[in-house]
PDB file of C-alpha atoms in Angstrom:
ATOM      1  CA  UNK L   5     101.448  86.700 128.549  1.00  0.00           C
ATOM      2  CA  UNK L   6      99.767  88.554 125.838  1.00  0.00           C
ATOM      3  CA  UNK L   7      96.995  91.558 126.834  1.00  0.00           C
ATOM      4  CA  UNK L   8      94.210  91.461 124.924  1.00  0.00           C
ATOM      5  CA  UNK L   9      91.430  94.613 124.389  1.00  0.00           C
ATOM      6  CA  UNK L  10      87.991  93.534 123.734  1.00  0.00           C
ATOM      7  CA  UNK L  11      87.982  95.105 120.181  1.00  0.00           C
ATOM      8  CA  UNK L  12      91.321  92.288 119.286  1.00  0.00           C
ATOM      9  CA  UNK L  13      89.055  89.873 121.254  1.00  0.00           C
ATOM     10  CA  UNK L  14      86.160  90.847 119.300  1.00  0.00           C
ATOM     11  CA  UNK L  15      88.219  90.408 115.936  1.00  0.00           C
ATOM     12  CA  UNK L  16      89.984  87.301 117.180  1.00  0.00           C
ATOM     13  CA  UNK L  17      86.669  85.037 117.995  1.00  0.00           C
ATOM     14  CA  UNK L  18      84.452  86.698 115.245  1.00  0.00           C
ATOM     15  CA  UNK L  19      81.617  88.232 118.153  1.00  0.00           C
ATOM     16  CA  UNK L  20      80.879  91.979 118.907  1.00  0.00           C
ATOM     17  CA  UNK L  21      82.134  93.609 121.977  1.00  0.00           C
ATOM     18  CA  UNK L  22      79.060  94.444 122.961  1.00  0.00           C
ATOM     19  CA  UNK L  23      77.527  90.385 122.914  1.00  0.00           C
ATOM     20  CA  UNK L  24      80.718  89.848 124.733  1.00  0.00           C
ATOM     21  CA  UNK L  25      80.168  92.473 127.621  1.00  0.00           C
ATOM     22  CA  UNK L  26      76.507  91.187 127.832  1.00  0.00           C
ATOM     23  CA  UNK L  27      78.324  87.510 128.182  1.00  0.00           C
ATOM     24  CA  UNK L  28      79.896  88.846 131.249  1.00  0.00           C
ATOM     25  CA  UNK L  29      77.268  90.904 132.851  1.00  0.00           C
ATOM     26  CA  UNK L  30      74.420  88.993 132.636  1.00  0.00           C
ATOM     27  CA  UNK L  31      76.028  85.570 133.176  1.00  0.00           C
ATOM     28  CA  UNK L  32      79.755  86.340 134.637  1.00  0.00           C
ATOM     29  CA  UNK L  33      81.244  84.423 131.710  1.00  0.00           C
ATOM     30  CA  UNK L  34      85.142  85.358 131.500  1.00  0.00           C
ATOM     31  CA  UNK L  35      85.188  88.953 133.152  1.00  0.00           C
ATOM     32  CA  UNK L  36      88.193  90.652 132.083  1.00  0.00           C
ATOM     33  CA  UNK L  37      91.035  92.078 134.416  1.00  0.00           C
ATOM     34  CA  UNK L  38      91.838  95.349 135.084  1.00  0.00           C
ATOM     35  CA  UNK L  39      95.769  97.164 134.643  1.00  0.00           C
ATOM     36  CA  UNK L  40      96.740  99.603 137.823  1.00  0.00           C
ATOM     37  CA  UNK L  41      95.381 102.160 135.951  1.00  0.00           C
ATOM     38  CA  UNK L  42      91.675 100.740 135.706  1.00  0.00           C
ATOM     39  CA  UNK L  43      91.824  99.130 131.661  1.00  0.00           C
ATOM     40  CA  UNK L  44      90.381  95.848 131.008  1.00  0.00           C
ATOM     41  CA  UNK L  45      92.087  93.423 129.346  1.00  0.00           C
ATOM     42  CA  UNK L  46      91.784  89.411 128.693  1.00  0.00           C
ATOM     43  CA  UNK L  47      95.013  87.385 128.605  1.00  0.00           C
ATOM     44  CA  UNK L  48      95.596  83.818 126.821  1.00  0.00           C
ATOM     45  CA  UNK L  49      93.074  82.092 128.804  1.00  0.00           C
ATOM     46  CA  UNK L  50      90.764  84.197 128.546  1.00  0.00           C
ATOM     47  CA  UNK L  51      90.861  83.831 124.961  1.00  0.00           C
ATOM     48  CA  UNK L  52      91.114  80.144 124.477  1.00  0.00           C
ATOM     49  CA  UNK L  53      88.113  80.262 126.944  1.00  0.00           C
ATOM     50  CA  UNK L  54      85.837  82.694 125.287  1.00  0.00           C
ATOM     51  CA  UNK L  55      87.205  80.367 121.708  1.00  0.00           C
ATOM     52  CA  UNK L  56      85.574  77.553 123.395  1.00  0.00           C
ATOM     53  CA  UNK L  57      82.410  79.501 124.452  1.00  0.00           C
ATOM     54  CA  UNK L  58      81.992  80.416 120.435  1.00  0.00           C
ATOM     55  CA  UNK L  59      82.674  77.118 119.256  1.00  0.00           C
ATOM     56  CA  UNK L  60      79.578  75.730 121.682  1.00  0.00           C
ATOM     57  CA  UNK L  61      77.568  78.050 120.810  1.00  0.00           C
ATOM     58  CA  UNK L  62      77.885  78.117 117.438  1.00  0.00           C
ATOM     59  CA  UNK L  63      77.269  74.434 117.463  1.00  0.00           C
ATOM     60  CA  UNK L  64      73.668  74.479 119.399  1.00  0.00           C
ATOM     61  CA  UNK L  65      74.770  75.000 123.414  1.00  0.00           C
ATOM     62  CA  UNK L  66      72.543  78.138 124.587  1.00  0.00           C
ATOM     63  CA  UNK L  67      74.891  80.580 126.412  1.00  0.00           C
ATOM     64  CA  UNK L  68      72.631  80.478 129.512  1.00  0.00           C
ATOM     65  CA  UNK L  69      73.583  76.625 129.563  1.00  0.00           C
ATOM     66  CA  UNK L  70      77.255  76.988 128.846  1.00  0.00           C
ATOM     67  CA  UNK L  71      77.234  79.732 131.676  1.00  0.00           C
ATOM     68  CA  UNK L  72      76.518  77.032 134.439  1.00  0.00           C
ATOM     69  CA  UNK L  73      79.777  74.757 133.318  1.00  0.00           C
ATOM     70  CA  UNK L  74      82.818  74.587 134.667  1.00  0.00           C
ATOM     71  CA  UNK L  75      85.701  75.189 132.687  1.00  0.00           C
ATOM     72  CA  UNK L  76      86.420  71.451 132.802  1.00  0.00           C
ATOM     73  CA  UNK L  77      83.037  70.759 131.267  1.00  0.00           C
ATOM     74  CA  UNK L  78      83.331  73.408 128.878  1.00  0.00           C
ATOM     75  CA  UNK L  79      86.855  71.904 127.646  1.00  0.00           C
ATOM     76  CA  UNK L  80      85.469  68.520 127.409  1.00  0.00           C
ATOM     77  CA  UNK L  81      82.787  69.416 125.300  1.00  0.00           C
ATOM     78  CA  UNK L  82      84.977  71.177 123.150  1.00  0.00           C
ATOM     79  CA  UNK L  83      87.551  68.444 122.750  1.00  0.00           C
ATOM     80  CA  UNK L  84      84.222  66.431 121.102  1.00  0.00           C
ATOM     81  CA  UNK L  85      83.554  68.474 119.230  1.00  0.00           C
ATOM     82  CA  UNK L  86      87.513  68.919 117.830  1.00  0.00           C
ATOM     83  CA  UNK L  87      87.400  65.137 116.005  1.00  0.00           C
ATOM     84  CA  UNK L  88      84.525  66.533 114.213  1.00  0.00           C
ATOM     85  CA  UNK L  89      86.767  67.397 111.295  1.00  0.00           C
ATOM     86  CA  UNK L  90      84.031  68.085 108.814  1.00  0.00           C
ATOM     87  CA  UNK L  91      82.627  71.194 111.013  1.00  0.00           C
ATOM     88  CA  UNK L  92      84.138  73.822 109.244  1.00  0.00           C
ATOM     89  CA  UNK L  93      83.066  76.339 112.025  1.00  0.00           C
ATOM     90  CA  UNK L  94      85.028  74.330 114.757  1.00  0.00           C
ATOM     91  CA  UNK L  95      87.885  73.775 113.052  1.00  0.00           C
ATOM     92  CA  UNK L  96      88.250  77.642 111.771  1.00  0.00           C
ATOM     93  CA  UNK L  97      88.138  78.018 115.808  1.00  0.00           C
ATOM     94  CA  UNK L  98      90.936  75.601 116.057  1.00  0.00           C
ATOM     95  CA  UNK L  99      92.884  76.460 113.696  1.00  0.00           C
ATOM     96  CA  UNK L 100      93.676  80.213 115.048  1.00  0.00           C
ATOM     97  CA  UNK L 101      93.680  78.645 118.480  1.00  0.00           C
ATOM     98  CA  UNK L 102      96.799  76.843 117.538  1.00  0.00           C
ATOM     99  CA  UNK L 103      98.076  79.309 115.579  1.00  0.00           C
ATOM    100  CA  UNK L 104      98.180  82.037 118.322  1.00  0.00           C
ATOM    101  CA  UNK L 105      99.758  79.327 120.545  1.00  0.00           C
ATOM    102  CA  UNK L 106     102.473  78.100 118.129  1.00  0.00           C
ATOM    103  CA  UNK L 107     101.461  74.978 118.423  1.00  0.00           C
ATOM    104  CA  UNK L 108     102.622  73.171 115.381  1.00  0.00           C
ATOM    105  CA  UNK L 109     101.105  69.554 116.155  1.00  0.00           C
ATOM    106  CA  UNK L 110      97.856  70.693 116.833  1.00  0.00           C
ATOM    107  CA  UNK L 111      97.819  72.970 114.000  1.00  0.00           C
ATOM    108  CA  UNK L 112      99.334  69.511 111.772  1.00  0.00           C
ATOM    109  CA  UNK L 113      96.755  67.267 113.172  1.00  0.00           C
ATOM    110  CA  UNK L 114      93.585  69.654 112.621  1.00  0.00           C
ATOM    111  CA  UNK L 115      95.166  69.965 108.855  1.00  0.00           C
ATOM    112  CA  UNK L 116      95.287  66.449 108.747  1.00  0.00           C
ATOM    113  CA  UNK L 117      91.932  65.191 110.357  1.00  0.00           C
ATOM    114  CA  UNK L 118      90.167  67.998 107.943  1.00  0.00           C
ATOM    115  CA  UNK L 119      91.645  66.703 104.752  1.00  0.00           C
ATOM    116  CA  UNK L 120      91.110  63.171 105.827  1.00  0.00           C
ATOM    117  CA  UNK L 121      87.577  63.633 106.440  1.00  0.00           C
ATOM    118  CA  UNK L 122      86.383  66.222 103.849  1.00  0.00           C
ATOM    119  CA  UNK L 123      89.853  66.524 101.188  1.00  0.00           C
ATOM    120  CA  UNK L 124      91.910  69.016 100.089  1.00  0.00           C
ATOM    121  CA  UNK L 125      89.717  70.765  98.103  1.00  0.00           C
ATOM    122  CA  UNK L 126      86.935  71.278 100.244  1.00  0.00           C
ATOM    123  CA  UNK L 127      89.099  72.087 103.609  1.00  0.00           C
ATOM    124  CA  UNK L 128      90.522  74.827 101.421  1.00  0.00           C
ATOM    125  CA  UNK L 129      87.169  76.608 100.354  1.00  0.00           C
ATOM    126  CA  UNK L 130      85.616  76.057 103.882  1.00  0.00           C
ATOM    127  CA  UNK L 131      88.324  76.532 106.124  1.00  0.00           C
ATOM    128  CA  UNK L 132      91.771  77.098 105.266  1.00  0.00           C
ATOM    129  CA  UNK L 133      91.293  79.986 102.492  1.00  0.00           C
ATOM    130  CA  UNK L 134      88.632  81.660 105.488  1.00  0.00           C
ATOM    131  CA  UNK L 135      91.093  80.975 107.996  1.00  0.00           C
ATOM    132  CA  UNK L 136      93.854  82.357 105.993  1.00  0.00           C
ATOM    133  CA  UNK L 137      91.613  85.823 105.093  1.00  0.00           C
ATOM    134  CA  UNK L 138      90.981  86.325 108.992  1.00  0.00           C
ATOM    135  CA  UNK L 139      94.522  85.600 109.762  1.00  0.00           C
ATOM    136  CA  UNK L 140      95.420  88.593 107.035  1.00  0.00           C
ATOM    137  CA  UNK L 141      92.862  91.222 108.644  1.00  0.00           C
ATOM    138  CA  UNK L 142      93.850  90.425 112.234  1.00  0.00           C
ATOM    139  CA  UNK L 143      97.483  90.835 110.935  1.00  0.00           C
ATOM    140  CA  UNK L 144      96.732  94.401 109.553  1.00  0.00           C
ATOM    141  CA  UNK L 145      95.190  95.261 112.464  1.00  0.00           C
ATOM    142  CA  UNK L 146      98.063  94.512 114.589  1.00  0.00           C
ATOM    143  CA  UNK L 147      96.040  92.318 116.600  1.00  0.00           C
ATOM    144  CA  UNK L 148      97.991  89.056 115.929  1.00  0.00           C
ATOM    145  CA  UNK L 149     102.291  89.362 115.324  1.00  0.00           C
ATOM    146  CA  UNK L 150     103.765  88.672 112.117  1.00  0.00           C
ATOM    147  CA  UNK L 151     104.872  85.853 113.526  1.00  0.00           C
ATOM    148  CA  UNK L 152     101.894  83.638 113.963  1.00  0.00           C
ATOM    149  CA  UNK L 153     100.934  84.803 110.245  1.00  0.00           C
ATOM    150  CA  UNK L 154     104.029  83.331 109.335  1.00  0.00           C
ATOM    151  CA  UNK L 155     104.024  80.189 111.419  1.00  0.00           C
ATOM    152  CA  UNK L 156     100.166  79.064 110.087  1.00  0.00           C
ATOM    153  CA  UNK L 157     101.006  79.988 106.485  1.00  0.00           C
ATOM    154  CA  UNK L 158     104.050  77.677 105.994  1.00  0.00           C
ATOM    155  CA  UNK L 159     102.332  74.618 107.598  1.00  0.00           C
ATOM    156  CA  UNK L 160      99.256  75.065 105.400  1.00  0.00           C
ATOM    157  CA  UNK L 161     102.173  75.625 102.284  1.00  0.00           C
ATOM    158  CA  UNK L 162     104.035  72.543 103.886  1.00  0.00           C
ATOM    159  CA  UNK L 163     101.178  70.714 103.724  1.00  0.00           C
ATOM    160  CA  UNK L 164      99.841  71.418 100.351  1.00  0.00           C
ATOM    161  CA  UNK L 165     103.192  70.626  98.356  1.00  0.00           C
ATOM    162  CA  UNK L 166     103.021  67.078 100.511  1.00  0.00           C
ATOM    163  CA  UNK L 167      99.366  66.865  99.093  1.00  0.00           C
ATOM    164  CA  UNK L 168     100.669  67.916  95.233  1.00  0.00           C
ATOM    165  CA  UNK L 169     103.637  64.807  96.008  1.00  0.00           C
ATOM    166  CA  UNK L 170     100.965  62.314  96.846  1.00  0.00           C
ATOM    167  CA  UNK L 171      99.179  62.535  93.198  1.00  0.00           C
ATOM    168  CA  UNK L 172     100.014  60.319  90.868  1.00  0.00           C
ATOM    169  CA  UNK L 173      99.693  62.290  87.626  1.00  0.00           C
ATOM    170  CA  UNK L 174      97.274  60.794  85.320  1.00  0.00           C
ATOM    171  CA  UNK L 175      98.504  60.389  81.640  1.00  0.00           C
ATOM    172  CA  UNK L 176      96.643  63.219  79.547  1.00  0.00           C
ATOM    173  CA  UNK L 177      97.192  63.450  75.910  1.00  0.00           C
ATOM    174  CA  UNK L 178      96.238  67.007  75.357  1.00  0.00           C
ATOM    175  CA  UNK L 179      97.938  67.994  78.593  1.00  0.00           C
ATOM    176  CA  UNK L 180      98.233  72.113  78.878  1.00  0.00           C
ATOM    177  CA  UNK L 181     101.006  74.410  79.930  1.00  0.00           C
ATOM    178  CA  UNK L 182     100.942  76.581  82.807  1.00  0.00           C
ATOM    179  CA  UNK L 183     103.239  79.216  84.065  1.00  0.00           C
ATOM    180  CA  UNK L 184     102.372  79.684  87.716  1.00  0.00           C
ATOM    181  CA  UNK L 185     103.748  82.823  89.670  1.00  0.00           C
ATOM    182  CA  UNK L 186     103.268  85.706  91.499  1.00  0.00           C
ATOM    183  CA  UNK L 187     103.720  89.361  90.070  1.00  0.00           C
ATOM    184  CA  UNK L 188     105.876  91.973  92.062  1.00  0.00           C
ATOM    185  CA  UNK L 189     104.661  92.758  95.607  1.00  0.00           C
ATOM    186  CA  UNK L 190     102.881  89.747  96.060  1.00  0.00           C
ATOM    187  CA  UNK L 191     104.390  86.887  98.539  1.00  0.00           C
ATOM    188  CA  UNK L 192     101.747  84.594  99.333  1.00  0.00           C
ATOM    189  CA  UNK L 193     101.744  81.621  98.199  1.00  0.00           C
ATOM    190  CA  UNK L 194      98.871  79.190  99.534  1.00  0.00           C
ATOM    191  CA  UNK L 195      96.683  79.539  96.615  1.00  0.00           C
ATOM    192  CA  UNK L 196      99.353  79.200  94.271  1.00  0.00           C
ATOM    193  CA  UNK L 197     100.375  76.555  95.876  1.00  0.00           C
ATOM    194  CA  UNK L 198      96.735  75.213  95.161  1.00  0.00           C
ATOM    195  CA  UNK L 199      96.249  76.028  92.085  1.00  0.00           C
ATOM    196  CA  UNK L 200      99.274  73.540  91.505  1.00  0.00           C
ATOM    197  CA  UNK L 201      97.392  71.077  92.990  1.00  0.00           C
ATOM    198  CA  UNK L 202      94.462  70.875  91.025  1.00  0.00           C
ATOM    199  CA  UNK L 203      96.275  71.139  87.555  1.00  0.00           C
ATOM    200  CA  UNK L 204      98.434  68.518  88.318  1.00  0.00           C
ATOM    201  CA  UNK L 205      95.644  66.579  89.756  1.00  0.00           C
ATOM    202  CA  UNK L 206      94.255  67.357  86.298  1.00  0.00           C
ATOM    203  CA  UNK L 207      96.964  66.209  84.402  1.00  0.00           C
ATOM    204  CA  UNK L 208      98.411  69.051  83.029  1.00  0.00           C
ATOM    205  CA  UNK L 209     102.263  70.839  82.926  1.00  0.00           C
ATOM    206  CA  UNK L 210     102.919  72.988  85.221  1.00  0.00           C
ATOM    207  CA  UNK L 211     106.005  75.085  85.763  1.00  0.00           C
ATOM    208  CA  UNK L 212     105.718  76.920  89.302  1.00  0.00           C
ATOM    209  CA  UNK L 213     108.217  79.863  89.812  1.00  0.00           C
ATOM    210  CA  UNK L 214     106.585  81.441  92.591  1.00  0.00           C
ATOM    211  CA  UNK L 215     106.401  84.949  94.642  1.00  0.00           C
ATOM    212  CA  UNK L 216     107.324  88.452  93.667  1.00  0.00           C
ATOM    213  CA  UNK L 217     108.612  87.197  89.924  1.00  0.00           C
ATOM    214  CA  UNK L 218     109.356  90.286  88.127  1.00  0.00           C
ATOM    215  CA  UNK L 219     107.719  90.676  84.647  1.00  0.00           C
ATOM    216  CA  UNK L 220     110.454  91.112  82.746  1.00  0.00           C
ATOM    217  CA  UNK L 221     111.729  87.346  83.145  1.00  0.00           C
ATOM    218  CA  UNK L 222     108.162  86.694  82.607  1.00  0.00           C
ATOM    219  CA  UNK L 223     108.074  87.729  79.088  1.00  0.00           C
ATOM    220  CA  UNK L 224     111.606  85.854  78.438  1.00  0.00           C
ATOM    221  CA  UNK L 225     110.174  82.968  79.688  1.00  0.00           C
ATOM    222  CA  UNK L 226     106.569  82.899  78.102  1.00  0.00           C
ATOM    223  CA  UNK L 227     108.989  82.975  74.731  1.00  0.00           C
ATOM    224  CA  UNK L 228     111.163  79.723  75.677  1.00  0.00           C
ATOM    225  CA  UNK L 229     108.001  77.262  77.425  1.00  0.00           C
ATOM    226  CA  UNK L 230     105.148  78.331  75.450  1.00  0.00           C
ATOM    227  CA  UNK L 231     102.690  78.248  77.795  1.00  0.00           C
ATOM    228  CA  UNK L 232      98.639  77.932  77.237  1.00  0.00           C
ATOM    229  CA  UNK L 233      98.285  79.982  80.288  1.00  0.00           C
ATOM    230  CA  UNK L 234      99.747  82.036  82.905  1.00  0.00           C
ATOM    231  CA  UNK L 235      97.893  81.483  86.175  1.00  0.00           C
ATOM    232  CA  UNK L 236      98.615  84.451  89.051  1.00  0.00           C
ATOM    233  CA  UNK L 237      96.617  84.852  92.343  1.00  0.00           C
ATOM    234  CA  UNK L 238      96.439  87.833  94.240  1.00  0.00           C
ATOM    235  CA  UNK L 239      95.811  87.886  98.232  1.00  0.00           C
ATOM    236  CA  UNK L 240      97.698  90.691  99.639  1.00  0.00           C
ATOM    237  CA  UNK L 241      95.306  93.645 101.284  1.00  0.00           C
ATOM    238  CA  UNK L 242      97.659  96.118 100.296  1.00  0.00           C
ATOM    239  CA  UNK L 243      97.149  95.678  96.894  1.00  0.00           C
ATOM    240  CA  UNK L 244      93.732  95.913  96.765  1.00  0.00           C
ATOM    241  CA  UNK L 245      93.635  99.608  95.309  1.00  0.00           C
ATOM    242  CA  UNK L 246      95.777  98.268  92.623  1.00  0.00           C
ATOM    243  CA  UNK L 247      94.648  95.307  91.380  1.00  0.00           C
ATOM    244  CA  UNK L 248      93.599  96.025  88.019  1.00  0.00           C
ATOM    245  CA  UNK L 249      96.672  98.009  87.515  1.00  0.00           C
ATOM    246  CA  UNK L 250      98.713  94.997  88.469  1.00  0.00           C
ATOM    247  CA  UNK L 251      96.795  92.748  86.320  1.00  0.00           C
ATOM    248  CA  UNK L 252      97.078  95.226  83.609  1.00  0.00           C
ATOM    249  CA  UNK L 253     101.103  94.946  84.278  1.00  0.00           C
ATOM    250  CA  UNK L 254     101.051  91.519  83.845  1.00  0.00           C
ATOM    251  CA  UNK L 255      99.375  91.529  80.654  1.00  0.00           C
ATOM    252  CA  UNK L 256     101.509  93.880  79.375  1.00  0.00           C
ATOM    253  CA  UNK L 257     103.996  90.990  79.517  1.00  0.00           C
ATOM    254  CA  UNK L 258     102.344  87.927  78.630  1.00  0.00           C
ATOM    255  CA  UNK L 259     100.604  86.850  75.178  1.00  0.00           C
ATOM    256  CA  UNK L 260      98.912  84.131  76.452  1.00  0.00           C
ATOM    257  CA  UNK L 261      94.809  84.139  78.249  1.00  0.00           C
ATOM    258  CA  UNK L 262      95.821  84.975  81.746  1.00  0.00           C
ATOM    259  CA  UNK L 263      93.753  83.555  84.776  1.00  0.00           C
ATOM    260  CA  UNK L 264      93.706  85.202  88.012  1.00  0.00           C
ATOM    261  CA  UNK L 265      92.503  84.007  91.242  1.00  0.00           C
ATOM    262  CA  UNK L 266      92.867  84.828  95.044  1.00  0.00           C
ATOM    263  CA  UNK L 267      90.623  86.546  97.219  1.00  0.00           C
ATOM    264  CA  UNK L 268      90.640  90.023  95.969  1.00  0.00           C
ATOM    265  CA  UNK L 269      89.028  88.982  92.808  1.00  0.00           C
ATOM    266  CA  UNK L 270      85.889  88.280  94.274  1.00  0.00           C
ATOM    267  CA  UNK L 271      86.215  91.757  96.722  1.00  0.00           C
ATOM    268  CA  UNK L 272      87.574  94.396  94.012  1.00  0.00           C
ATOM    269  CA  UNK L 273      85.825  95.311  90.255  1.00  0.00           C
ATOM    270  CA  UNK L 274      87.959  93.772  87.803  1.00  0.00           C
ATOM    271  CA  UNK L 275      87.605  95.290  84.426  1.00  0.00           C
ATOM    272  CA  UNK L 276      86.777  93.298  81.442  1.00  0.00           C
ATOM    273  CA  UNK L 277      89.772  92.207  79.392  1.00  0.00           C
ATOM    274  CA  UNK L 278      90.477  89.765  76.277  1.00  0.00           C
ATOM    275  CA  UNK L 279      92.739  86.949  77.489  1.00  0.00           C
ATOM    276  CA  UNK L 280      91.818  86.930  81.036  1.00  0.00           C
ATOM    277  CA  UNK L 281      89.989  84.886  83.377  1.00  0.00           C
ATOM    278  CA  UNK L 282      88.797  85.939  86.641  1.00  0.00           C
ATOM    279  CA  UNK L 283      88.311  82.837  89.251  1.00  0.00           C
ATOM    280  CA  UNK L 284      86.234  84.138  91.830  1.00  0.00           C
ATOM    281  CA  UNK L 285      86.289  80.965  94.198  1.00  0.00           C
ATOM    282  CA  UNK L 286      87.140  77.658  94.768  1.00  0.00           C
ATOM    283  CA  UNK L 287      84.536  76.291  92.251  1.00  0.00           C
ATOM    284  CA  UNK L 288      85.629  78.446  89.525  1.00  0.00           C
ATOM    285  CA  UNK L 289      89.167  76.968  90.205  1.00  0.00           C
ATOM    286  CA  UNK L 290      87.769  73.413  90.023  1.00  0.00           C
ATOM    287  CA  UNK L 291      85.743  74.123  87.237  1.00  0.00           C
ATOM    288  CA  UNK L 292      87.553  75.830  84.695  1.00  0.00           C
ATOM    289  CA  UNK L 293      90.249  73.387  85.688  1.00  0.00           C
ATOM    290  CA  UNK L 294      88.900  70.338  85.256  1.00  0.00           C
ATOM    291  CA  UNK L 295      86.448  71.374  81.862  1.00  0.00           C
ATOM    292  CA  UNK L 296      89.752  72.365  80.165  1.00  0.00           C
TER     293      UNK L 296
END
């Protein structure tokens, strides 16, 4: 069983360490355990309870009231709150629950009751593309493994390619070409993946290459498909420093307006270029997309 310190704890449920330790002293709510040598810790169960503290709370239960539950009554309230797909806040909650645990059907199921109930587009601007930004930092941190960043981001990719096979493309008679890929050093693919989805939804030609495509093959290709666009989104912390250099690199390579999205667009300065097109969010995607 995994040992937890309160500052992963703290990053893992999105509250301060110091509301937590008032959690415990003033109302005895999940007091952590001690090593032989005197350090606290919390283990998996303390987690998943203090995830289901957060996701009470957050939804209108006073701490002093949750404090005088029993666990059982705590998890049942919780489990009402789970078919509640369209509460983003919940669901976030669930969502790295799972994750942490492996557990790949209740991961699938939250997917699918959130798409059901709100679609794809809005479960990825209010929960999977947040969950996905948490799951990054706690990764850099070292508070989660690899492993469970791996495990969440190919069932939300799985997922998204069976949402791009359910659309029935509409016929568009001024349909536009896209060249969709990611430049050297980058590898993930979710909003790539994404941006798929709403062009196709949109009717237009997509070719979709995918990660770490070096720029060379770029520039043979733009020369062969003729693309209207290149479309690129850039995620990875590590390249934050770099961005506009790797933008810059890309351009270098392409002739054609260049749109970049992904969530360091909206966190770094992006200098002013001809030919590109910063998407800052989900509603830039959807509407520069769909007014094209």
């Amino acid at each position: 069983m995994k040992k937890y310190s309160i500052s992963d704890i703290e990053r893992l449920i999105g509250v301060k360490a110091h509301t937590i330790r008032a959690w415990e002293v003033r109302y005895n709510l999940v007091p952590p355990k001690r090593t032989a040598t005197n350090i606290r810790y919390y283990d998996d169960e303390d987690l998943k309870m203090l995830l289901n503290i957060v996701a009470l709370n957050e939804n209108g239960y006073k701490i002093s009231r949750i404090a005088k539950l029993s666990k059982e009554q705590i998890a049942d309230l919780v489990k009402q709150l789970n078919t509640e797909w369209g509460n983003e806040t919940v669901q976030l909650l669930n969502l790295s629950n799972a994750a942490l645990r492996y557990d790949e059907n209740d991961f699938s199921n939250i997917l699918t009751g959130c798409i059901e109930e709100m679609g794809l587009i809005k479960t990825m601007d209010v929960v999977l593309f947040p969950f996905m930004k948490r799951v990054g930092m706690l990764w850099q941190s070292g508070t989660i493994d690899p492993s469970q960043e791996h495990f969440a981001s190919n069932l939300i990719r799985d997922r998204i390619i069976v949402e791009i096979d359910k659309i029935e493309k509409p016929e568009k008679k001024d349909a536009l070409r896209f060249i969709l890929f990611l430049p050297e050093a980058e590898m993930h693919e979710t909003g790539l993946l994404f941006a798929r989805y709403l062009l196709k939804r949109c009717g237009h030609e997509t070719l979709y290459l995918g990660s770490e495509i070096p720029y060379l093959d770029i520039q043979k290709l733009i020369k062969s498909y003729k693309p209207d666009y290149t479309f690129i989104v850039l995620t990875s912390l590590n390249l934050g420093k770099d961005i506009n250099k790797i933008i810059g690199r890309v351009m270098d390579h392409v002739d054609v307006p260049l749109l970049v999205a992904g969530s360091l667009i909206s966190e770094f300065d992006i200098l002013v270029k001809d030919k590109l097109i910063p998407l800052k969010n989900v509603c830039d995607m959807v509407d520069f997309l769909e007014e094209l």
